[in-house]
Short mmCIF file of C-alpha atoms and ligand atoms in Angstrom, two decimals:
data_model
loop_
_atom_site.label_atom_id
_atom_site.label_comp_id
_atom_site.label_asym_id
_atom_site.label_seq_id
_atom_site.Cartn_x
_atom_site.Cartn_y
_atom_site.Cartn_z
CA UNK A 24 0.00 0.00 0.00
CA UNK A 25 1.30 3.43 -0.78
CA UNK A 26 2.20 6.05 1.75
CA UNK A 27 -0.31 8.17 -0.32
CA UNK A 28 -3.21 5.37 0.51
CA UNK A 29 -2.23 5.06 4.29
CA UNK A 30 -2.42 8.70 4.75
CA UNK A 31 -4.81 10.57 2.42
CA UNK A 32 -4.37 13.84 4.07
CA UNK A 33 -0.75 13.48 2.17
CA UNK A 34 -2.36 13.26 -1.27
CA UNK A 35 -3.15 16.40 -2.10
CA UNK A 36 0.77 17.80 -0.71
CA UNK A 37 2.05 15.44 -3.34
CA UNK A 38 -0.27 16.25 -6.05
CA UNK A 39 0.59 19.70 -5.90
CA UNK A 40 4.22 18.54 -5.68
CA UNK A 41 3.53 17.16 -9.23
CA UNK A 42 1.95 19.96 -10.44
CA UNK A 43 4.76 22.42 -11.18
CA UNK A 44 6.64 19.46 -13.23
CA UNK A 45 3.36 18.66 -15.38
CA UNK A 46 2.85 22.60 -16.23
CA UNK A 47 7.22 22.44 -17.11
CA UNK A 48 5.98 19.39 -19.22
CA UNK A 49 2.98 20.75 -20.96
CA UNK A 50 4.78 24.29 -22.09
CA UNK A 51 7.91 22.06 -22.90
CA UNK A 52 5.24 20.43 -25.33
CA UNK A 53 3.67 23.25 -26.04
CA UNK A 54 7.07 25.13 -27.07
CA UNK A 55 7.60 22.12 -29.49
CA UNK A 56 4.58 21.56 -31.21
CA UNK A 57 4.66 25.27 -32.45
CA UNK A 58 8.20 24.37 -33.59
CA UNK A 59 7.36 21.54 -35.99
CA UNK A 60 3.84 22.86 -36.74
CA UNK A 61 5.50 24.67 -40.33
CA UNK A 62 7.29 20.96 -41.37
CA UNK A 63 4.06 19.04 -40.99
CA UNK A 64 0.57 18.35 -42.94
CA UNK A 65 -2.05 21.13 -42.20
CA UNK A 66 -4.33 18.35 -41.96
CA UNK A 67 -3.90 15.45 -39.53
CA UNK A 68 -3.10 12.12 -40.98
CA UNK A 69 -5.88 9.62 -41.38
CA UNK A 70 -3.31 7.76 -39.03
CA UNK A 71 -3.57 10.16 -36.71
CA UNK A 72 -6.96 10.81 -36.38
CA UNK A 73 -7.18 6.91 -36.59
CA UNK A 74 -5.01 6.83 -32.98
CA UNK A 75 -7.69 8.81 -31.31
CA UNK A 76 -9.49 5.99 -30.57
CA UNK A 77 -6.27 4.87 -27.79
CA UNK A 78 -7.55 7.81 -25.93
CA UNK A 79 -10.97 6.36 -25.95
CA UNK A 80 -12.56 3.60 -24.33
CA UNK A 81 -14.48 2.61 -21.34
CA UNK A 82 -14.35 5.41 -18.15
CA UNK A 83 -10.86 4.04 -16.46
CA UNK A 84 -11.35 2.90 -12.80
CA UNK A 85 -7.68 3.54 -11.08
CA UNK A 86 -6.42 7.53 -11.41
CA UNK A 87 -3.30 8.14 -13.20
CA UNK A 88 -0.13 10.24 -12.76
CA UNK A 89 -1.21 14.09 -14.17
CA UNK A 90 2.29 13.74 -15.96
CA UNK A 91 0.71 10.46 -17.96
CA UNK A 92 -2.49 12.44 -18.88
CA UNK A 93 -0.57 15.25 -19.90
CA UNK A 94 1.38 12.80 -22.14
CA UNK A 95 -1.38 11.43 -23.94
CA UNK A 96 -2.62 14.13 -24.84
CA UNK A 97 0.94 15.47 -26.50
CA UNK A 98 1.96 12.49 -28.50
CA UNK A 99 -1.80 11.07 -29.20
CA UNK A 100 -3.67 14.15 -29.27
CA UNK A 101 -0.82 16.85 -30.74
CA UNK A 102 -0.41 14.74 -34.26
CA UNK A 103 -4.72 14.91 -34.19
CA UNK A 104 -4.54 18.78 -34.12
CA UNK A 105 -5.30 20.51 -37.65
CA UNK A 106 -2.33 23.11 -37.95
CA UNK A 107 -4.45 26.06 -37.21
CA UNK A 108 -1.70 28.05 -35.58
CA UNK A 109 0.41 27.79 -38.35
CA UNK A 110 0.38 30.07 -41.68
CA UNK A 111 -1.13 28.11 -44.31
CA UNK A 112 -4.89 27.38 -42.95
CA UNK A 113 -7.33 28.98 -45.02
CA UNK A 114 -10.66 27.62 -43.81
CA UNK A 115 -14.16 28.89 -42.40
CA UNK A 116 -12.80 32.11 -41.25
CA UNK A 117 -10.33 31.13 -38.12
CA UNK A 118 -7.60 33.56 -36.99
CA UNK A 119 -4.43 32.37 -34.79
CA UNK A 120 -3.54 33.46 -32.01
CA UNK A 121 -1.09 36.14 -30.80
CA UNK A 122 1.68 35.01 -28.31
CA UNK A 123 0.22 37.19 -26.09
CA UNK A 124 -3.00 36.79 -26.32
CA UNK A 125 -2.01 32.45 -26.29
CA UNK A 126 0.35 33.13 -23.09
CA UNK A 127 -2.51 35.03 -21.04
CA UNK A 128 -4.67 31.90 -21.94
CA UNK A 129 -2.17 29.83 -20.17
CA UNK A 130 -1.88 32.10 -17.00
CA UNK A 131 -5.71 32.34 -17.06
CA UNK A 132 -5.74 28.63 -16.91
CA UNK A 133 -3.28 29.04 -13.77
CA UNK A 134 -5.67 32.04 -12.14
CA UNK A 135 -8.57 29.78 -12.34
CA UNK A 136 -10.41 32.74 -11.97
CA UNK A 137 -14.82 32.59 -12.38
CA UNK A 138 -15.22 35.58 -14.28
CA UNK A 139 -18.98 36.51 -12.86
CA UNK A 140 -18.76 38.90 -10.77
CA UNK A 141 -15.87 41.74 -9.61
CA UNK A 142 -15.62 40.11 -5.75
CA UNK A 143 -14.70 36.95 -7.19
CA UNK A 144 -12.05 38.23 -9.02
CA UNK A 145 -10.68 42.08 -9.73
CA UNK A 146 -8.40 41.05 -12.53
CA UNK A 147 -11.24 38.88 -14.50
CA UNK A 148 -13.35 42.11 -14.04
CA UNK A 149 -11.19 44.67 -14.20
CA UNK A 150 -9.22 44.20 -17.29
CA UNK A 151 -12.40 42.82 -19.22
CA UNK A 152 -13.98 46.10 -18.68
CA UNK A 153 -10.99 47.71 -19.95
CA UNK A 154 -10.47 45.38 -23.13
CA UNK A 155 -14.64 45.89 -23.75
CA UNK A 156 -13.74 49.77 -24.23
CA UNK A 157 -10.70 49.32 -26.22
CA UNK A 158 -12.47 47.05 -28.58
CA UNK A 159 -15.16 49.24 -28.76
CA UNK A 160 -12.90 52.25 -30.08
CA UNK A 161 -11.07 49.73 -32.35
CA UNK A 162 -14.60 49.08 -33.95
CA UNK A 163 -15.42 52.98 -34.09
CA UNK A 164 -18.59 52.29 -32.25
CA UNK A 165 -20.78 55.02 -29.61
CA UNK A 166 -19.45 55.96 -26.66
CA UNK A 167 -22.35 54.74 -24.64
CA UNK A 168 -22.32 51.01 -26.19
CA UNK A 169 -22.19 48.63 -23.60
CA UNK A 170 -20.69 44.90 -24.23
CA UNK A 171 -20.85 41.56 -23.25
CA UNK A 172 -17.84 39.05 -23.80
CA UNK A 173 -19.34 35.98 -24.82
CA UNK A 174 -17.97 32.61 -26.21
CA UNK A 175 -18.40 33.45 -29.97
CA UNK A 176 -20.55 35.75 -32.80
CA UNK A 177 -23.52 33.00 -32.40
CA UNK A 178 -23.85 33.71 -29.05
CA UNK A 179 -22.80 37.69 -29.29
CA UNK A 180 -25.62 37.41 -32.05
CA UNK A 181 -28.33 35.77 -29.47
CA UNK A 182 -27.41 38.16 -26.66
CA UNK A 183 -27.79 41.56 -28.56
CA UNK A 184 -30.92 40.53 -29.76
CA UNK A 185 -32.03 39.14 -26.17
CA UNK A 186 -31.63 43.47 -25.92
CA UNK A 187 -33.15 44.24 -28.94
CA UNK A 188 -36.15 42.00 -28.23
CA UNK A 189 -36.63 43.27 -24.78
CA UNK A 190 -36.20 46.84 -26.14
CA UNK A 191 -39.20 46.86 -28.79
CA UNK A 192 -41.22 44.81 -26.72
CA UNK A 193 -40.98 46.64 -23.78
CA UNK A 194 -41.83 49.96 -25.50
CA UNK A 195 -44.75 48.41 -26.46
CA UNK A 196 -45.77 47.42 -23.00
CA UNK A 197 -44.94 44.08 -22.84
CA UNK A 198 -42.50 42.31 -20.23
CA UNK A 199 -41.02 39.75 -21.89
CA UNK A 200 -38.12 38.53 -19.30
CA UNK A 201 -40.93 38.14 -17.04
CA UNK A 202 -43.67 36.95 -19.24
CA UNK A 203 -42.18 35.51 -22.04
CA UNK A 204 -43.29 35.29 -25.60
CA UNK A 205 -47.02 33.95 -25.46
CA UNK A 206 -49.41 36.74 -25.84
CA UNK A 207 -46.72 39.09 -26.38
CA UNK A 208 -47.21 41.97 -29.24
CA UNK A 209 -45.72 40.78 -32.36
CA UNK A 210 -42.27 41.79 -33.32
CA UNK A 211 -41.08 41.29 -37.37
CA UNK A 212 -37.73 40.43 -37.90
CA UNK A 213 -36.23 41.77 -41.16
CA UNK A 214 -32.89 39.59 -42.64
CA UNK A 215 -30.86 39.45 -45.63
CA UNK A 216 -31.35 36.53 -47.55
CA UNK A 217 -26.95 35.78 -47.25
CA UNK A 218 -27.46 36.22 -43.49
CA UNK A 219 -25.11 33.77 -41.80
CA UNK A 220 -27.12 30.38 -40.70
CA UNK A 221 -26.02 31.34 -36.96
CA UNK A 222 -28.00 34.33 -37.10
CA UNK A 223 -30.96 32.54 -37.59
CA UNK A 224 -30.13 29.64 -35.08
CA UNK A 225 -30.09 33.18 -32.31
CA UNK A 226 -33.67 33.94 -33.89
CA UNK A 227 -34.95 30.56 -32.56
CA UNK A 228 -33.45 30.14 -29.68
CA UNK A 229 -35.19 33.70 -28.97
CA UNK A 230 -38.55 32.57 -29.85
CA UNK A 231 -38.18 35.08 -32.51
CA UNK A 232 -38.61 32.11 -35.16
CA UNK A 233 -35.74 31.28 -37.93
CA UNK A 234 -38.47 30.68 -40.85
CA UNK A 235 -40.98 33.62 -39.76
CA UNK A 236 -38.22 36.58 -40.51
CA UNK A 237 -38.52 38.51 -43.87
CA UNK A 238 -36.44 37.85 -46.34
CA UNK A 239 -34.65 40.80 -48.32
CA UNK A 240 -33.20 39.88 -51.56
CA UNK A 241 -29.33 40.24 -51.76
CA UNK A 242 -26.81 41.12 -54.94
CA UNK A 243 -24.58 38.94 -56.76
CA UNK A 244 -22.19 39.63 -54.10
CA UNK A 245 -24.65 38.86 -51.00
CA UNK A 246 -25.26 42.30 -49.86
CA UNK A 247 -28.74 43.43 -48.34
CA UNK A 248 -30.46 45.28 -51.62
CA UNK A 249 -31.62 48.40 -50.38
CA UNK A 250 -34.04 48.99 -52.46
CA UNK A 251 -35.91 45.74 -52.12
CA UNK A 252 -36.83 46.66 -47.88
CA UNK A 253 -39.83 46.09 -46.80
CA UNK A 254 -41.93 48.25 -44.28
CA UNK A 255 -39.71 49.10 -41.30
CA UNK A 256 -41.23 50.70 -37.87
CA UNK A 257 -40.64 50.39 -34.12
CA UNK A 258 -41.54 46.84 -34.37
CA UNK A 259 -38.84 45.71 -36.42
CA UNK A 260 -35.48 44.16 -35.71
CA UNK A 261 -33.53 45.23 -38.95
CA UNK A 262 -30.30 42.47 -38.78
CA UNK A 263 -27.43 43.81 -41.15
CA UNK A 264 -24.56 41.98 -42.40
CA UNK A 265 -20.82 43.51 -41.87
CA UNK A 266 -18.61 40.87 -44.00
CA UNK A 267 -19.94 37.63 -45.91
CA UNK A 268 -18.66 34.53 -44.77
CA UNK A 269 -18.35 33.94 -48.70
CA UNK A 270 -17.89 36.97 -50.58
CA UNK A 271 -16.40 39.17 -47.81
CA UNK A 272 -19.00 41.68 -48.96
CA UNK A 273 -20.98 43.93 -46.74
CA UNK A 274 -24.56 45.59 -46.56
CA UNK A 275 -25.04 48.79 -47.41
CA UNK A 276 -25.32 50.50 -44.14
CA UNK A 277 -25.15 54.03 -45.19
CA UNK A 278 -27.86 53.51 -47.57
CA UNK A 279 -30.23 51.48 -45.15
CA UNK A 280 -29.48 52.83 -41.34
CA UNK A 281 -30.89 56.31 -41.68
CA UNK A 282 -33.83 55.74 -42.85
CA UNK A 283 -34.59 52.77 -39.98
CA UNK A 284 -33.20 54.55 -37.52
CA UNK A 285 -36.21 57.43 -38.60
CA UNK A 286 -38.91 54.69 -38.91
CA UNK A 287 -37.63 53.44 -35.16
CA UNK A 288 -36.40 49.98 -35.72
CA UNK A 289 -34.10 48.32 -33.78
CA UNK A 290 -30.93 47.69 -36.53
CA UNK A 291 -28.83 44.71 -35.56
CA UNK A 292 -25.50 43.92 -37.05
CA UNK A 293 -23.58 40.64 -37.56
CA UNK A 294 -19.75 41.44 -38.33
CA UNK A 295 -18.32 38.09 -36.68
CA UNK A 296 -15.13 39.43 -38.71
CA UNK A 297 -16.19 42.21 -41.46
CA UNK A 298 -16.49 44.93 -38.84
CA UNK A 299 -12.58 45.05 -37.70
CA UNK A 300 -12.11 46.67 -41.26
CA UNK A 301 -13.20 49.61 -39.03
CA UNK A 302 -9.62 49.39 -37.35
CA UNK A 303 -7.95 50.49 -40.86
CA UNK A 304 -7.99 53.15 -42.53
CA UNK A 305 -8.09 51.38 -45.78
CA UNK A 306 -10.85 49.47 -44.87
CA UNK A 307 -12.86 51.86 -43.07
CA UNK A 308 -15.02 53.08 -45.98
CA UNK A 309 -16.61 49.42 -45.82
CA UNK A 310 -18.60 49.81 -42.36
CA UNK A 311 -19.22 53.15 -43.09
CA UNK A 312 -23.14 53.60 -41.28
CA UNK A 313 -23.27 50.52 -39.38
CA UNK A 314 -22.27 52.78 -36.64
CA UNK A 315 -25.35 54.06 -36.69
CA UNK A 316 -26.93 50.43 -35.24
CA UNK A 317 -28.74 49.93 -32.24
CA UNK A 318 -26.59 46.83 -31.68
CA UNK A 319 -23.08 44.83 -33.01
CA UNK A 320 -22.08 41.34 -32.84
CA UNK A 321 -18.27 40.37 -33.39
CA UNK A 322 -15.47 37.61 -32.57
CA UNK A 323 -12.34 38.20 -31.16
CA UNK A 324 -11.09 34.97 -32.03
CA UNK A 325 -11.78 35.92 -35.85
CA UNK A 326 -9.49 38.72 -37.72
CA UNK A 327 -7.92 39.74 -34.14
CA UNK A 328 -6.67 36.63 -33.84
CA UNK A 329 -7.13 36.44 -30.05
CA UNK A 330 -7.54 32.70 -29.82
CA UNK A 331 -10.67 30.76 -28.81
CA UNK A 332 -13.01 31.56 -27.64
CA UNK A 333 -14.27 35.05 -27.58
CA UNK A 334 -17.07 36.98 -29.47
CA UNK A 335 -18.17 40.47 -28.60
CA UNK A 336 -21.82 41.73 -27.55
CA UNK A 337 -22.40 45.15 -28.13
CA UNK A 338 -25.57 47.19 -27.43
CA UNK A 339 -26.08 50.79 -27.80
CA UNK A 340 -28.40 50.74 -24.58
CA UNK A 341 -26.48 49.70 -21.76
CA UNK A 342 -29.93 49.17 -20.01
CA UNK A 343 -31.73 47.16 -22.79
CA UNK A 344 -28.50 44.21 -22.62
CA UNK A 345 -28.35 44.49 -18.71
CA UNK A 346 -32.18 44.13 -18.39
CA UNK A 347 -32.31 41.56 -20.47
CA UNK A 348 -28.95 39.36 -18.94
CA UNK A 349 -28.80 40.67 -14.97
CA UNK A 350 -29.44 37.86 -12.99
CA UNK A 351 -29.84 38.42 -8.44
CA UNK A 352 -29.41 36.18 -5.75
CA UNK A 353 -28.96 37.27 -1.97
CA UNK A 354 -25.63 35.16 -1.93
CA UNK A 355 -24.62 36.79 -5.00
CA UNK A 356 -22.24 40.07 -3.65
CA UNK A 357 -22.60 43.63 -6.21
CA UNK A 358 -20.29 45.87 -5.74
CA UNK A 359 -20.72 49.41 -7.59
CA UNK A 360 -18.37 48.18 -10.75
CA UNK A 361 -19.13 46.90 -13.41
CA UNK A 362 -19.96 43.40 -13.12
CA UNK A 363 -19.17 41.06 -15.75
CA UNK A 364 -22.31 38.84 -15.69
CA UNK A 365 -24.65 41.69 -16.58
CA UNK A 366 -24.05 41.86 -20.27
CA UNK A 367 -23.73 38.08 -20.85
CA UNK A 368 -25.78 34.84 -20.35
CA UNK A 369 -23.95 33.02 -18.08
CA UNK A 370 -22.88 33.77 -14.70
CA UNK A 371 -20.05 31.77 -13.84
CA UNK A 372 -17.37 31.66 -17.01
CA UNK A 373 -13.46 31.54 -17.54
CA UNK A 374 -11.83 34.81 -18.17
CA UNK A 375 -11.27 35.58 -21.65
CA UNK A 376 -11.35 38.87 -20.88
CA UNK A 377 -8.33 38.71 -19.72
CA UNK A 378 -6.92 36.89 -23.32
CA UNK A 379 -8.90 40.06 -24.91
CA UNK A 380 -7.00 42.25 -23.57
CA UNK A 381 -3.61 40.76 -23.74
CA UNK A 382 -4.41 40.59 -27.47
CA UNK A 383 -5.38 44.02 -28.22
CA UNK A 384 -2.66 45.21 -25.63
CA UNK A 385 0.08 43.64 -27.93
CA UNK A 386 -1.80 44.75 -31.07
CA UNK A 387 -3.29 48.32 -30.47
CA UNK A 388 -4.45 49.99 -33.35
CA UNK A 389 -1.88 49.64 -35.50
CA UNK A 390 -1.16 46.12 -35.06
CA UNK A 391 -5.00 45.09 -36.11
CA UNK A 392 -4.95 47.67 -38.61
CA UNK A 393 -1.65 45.90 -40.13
CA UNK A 394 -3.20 42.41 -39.75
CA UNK A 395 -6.56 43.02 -42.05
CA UNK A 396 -4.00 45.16 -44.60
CA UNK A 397 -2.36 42.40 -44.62
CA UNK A 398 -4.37 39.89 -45.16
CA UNK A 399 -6.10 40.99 -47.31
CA UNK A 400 -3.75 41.82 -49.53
CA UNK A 401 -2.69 37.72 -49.44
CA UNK A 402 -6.54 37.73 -50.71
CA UNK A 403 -5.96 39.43 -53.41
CA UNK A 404 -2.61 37.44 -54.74
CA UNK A 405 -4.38 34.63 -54.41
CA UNK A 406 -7.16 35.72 -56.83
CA UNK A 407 -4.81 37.42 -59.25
CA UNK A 408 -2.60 34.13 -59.17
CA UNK A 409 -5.75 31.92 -59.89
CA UNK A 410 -7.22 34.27 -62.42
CA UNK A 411 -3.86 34.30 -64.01
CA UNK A 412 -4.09 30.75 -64.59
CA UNK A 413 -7.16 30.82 -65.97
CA UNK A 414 -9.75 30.04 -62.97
CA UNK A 415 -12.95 32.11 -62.49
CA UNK A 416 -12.67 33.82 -59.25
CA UNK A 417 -16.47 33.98 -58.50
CA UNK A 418 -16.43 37.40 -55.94
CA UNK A 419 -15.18 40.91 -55.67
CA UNK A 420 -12.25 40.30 -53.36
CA UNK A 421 -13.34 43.37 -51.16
CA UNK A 422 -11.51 41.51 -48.04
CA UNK A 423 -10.27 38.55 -46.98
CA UNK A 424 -11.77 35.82 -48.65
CA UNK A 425 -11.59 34.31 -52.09
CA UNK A 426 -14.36 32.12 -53.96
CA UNK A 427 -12.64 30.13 -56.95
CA UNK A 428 -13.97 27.86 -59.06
CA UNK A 429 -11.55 25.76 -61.11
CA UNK A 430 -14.75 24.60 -63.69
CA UNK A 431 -17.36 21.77 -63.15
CA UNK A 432 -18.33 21.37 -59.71
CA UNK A 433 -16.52 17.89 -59.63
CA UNK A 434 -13.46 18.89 -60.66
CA UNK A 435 -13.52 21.97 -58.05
CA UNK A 436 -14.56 19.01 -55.21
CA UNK A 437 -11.71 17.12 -56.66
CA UNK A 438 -9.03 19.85 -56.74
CA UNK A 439 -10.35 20.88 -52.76
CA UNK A 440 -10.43 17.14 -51.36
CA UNK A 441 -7.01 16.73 -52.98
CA UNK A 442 -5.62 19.78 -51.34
CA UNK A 443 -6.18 18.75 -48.02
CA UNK A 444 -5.24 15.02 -48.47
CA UNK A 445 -1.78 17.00 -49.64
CA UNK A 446 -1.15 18.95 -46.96
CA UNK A 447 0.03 22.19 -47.98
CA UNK A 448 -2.75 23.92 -46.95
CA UNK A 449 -6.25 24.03 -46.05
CA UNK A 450 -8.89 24.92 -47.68
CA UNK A 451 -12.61 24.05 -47.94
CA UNK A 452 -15.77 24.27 -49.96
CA UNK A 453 -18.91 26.64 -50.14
CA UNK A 454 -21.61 26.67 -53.27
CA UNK A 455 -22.12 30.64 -54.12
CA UNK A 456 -25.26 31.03 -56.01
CA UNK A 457 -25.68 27.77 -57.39
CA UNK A 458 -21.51 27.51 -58.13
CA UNK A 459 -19.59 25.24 -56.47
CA UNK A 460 -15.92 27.06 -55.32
CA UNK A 461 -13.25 26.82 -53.06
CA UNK A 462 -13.05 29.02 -50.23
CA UNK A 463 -9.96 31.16 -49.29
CA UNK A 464 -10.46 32.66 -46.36
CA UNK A 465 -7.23 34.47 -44.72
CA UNK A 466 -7.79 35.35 -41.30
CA UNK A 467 -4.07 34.47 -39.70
CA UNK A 468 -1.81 37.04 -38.07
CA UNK A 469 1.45 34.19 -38.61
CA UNK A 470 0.26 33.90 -42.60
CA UNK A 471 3.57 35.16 -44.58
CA UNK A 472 4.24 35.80 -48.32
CA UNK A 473 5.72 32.59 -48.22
CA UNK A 474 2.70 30.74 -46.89
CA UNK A 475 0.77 32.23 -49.97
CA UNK A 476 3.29 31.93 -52.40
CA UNK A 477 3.89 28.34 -51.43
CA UNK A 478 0.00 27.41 -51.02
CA UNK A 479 -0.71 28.90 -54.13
CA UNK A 480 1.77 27.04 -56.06
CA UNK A 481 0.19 23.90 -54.42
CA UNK A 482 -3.74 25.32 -55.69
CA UNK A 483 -2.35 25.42 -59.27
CA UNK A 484 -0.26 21.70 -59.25
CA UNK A 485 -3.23 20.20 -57.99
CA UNK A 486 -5.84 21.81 -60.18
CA UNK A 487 -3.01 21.43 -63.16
CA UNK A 488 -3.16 17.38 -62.23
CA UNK A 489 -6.79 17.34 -61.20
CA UNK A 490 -7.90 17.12 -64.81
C1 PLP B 502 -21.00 36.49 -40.50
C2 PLP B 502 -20.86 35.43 -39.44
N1 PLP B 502 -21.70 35.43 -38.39
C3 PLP B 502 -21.60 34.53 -37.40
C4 PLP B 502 -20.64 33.54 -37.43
C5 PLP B 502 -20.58 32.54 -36.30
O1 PLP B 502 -19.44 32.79 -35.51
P1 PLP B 502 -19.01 31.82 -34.30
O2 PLP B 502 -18.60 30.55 -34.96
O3 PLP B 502 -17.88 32.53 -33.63
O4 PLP B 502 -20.19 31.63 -33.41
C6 PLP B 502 -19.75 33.49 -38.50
C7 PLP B 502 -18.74 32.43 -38.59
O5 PLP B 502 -17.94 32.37 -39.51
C8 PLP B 502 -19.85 34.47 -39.53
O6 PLP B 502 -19.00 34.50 -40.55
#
């Protein structure tokens, strides 16, 4: 029998004993998987992905040394990752993340900190409310906008509109936090018809409906057509679109927010990653007059690159997101800050705040601005290198993504499933208005000239042998 058995009160001592040499271990591993991340597949090997199943199995009965889990995980799960944090993954629209912004993840890890409330921890608190305002000047958004940091832009999405639904409803007499939705006075929900699927998914899980919204038509590039609106008043939640997840492409605020900000409808925006144009001067023209929304839904862990998981919730009224998110409980100690769990729907949470502003401390305005000139101008070699070679580039490349079609829909499946069995790169599919393409989407801060040069020679090879 162990010593640790005979005497359990000593378990715990030597646990944390073996806890300073299992965090050495996992940054040791850490350290070295970012080393060999640019000599490897972007993909995982079949292999790989095949060895998962060692982890798997039946729930194990005896405990094992943290050192062993930690182990595992680095020579089973490591060669499992995709290469996300290296240059050369182009797909959905994932950034990287900044050394800082990766470093304060692990000491956040270390903190253990509940991010709730300010009495359980200062720091969680403290520098999220200072991140929330420098995120909000990044964006060029009104001074009064409040924000809630939330796991992603489907939940940023739900929570602004948990506002915006409260808002109209309540100006029309009806308590909807305390009496729900039955009975209530009807609220129409107005939607491009490229509106990202997550928008909708919000919609239902607010009772608002995903099928009841209206539909506006969109242009060959996805954007909102303004002159195909319907009837807007103070019982409409207008949602905009800052950035395609296709095209790039974004609605035409200046045209549309005027006028519904006259009629009195609530306008919501989804830029999961179009709005941080607003951090560059070069970009800036693009959300021209979504500032003048009622509400803004963003990621962090998008074109900021600030690692996952963090979207943005920002309402105009401070007191139309609190309402709608503040939660009480006698045991539950307020101070007179501001406290973290009134702009969100959880309570209890890890502290990404703290990873948000790490990340925009080491970028600042500059930095982000340099990131989205950046990559987008990778977007646009890769276009001008496919185009030269004869391939139908199927959007305006007003950002950072590219749509490519390399000719029948089989051989563009063929040339993307090839791709990624190669390694190179990454890269996925989409179907844009009936065409099936390839999607380019370059979101990475670590993504080099090389990385393009070197992926894009891969695209052409492939496509060249694809038939
Ligand atoms: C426009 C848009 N909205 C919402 C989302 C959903 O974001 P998340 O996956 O962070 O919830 C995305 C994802 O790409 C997007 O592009």
């Amino acid at each position: 029998m162990s010593s640790n058995t005979a005497n359990p009160a000593s378990k715990p001592r030597a646990e944390l004993a073996a806890r300073t040499a299992v965090l050495r271990q996992a940054a040791q591993s850490a350290v070295e998987y970012l080393e060999k991340l640019d000599s490897r597949p972007v993909a995982p090997t079949p292999e790989a992905a095949a060895a998962l199943a060692t982890l798997g199995g039946p729930l194990p009965e005896s405990s094992a040394a943290s050192s062993e889990v930690v182990r595992l995980l680095s020579e089973v799960g490591g060669p499992a990752t995709m290469a996300i944090s290296g240059g050369r993954f182009f797909g959905f629209v994932i950034g990287g993340c900044l050394p800082a912004a990766m470093a304060a993840g692990w000491l956040v890890n270390t903190w253990d900190q509940n991010a709730g409330l300010w009495v359980a921890t200062p720091v969680a608190a403290g520098l999220e409310a200072t991140a929330v305002e420098w995120a909000r000047e990044m964006l060029n958004l009104p001074e009064e906008t409040a924000c809630g940091v939330v796991t992603g832009a489907t939940v940023a999405n739900f929570t602004a509109l948990a506002a915006a639904r409260h808002q109209l409803l309540e100006r029309a007499g009806w308590d909807v936090e305390a009496d729900g939705l039955f009975g209530a006075p009807e609220l129409r929900v107005v939607v491009g018809e490229e509106a990202h699927p997550s928008l909708l998914k919000s919609l239902a899980m607010l009772g608002l409906g995903s099928k009841r919204v209206v539909l506006v038509p969109a242009d060959r590039q996805g954007r909102m057509r303004a002159d195909a609106l319907p009837h807007l008043d103070e019982r409409t939640i207008l949602c905009l679109q800052a950035g395609n997840v296709n095209t790039g492409s974004f609605d035409p605020a200046a045209a549309i927010c005027p006028e519904a900000r006259a009629a009195g409808a609530w306008i919501h925006v989804d830029g999961a990653f179009g709005l941080w144009a607003a951090a560059s001067r070069q970009y800036a023209h693009l959300v021209k007059g979504f500032e003048l929304a009622d509400s803004w839904a963003t990621d962090a862990h998008k074109w900021p690159n600030l690692g996952y998981d963090c979207g943005l919730a920002f309402v105009r009224d401070s007191a139309a997101l609190r309402t709608a998110m503040t939660l009480r409980a006698a045991y539950l100690e307020r101070g007179v800050r501001r406290e973290p769990s009134d702009y969100t729907p959880e309570l209890s949470r890890r502290a990404r705040g703290i990873e948000l502003w790490a990340g925009l401390r080491q970028l600042g305005r500059s930095g982000m601005a340099e990131v989205v000139e950046r990559t987008c101008r990778h977007a646009q070699r890769f276009a001008a290198g496919l185009k030269a070679a004869g391939y139908e580039i199927l959007n305006e490349v007003v950002l950072n993504q590219v749509l490519v079609s390399f000719g029948p829909a089989e051989k563009t499946t063929r040339v993307i499933t090839r791709l990624q069995e190669e390694g190179t790169c990454w890269v996925g599919p989409t179907v844009w208005q009936g065409k099936t393409a390839m999607r380019i989407s370059i979101s990475s801060w670590v993504t080099s000239e090389e990385d393009v040069e070197q992926s894009l020679a891969a695209m052409l090879r492939v496509a060249g042998e694809s038939g």
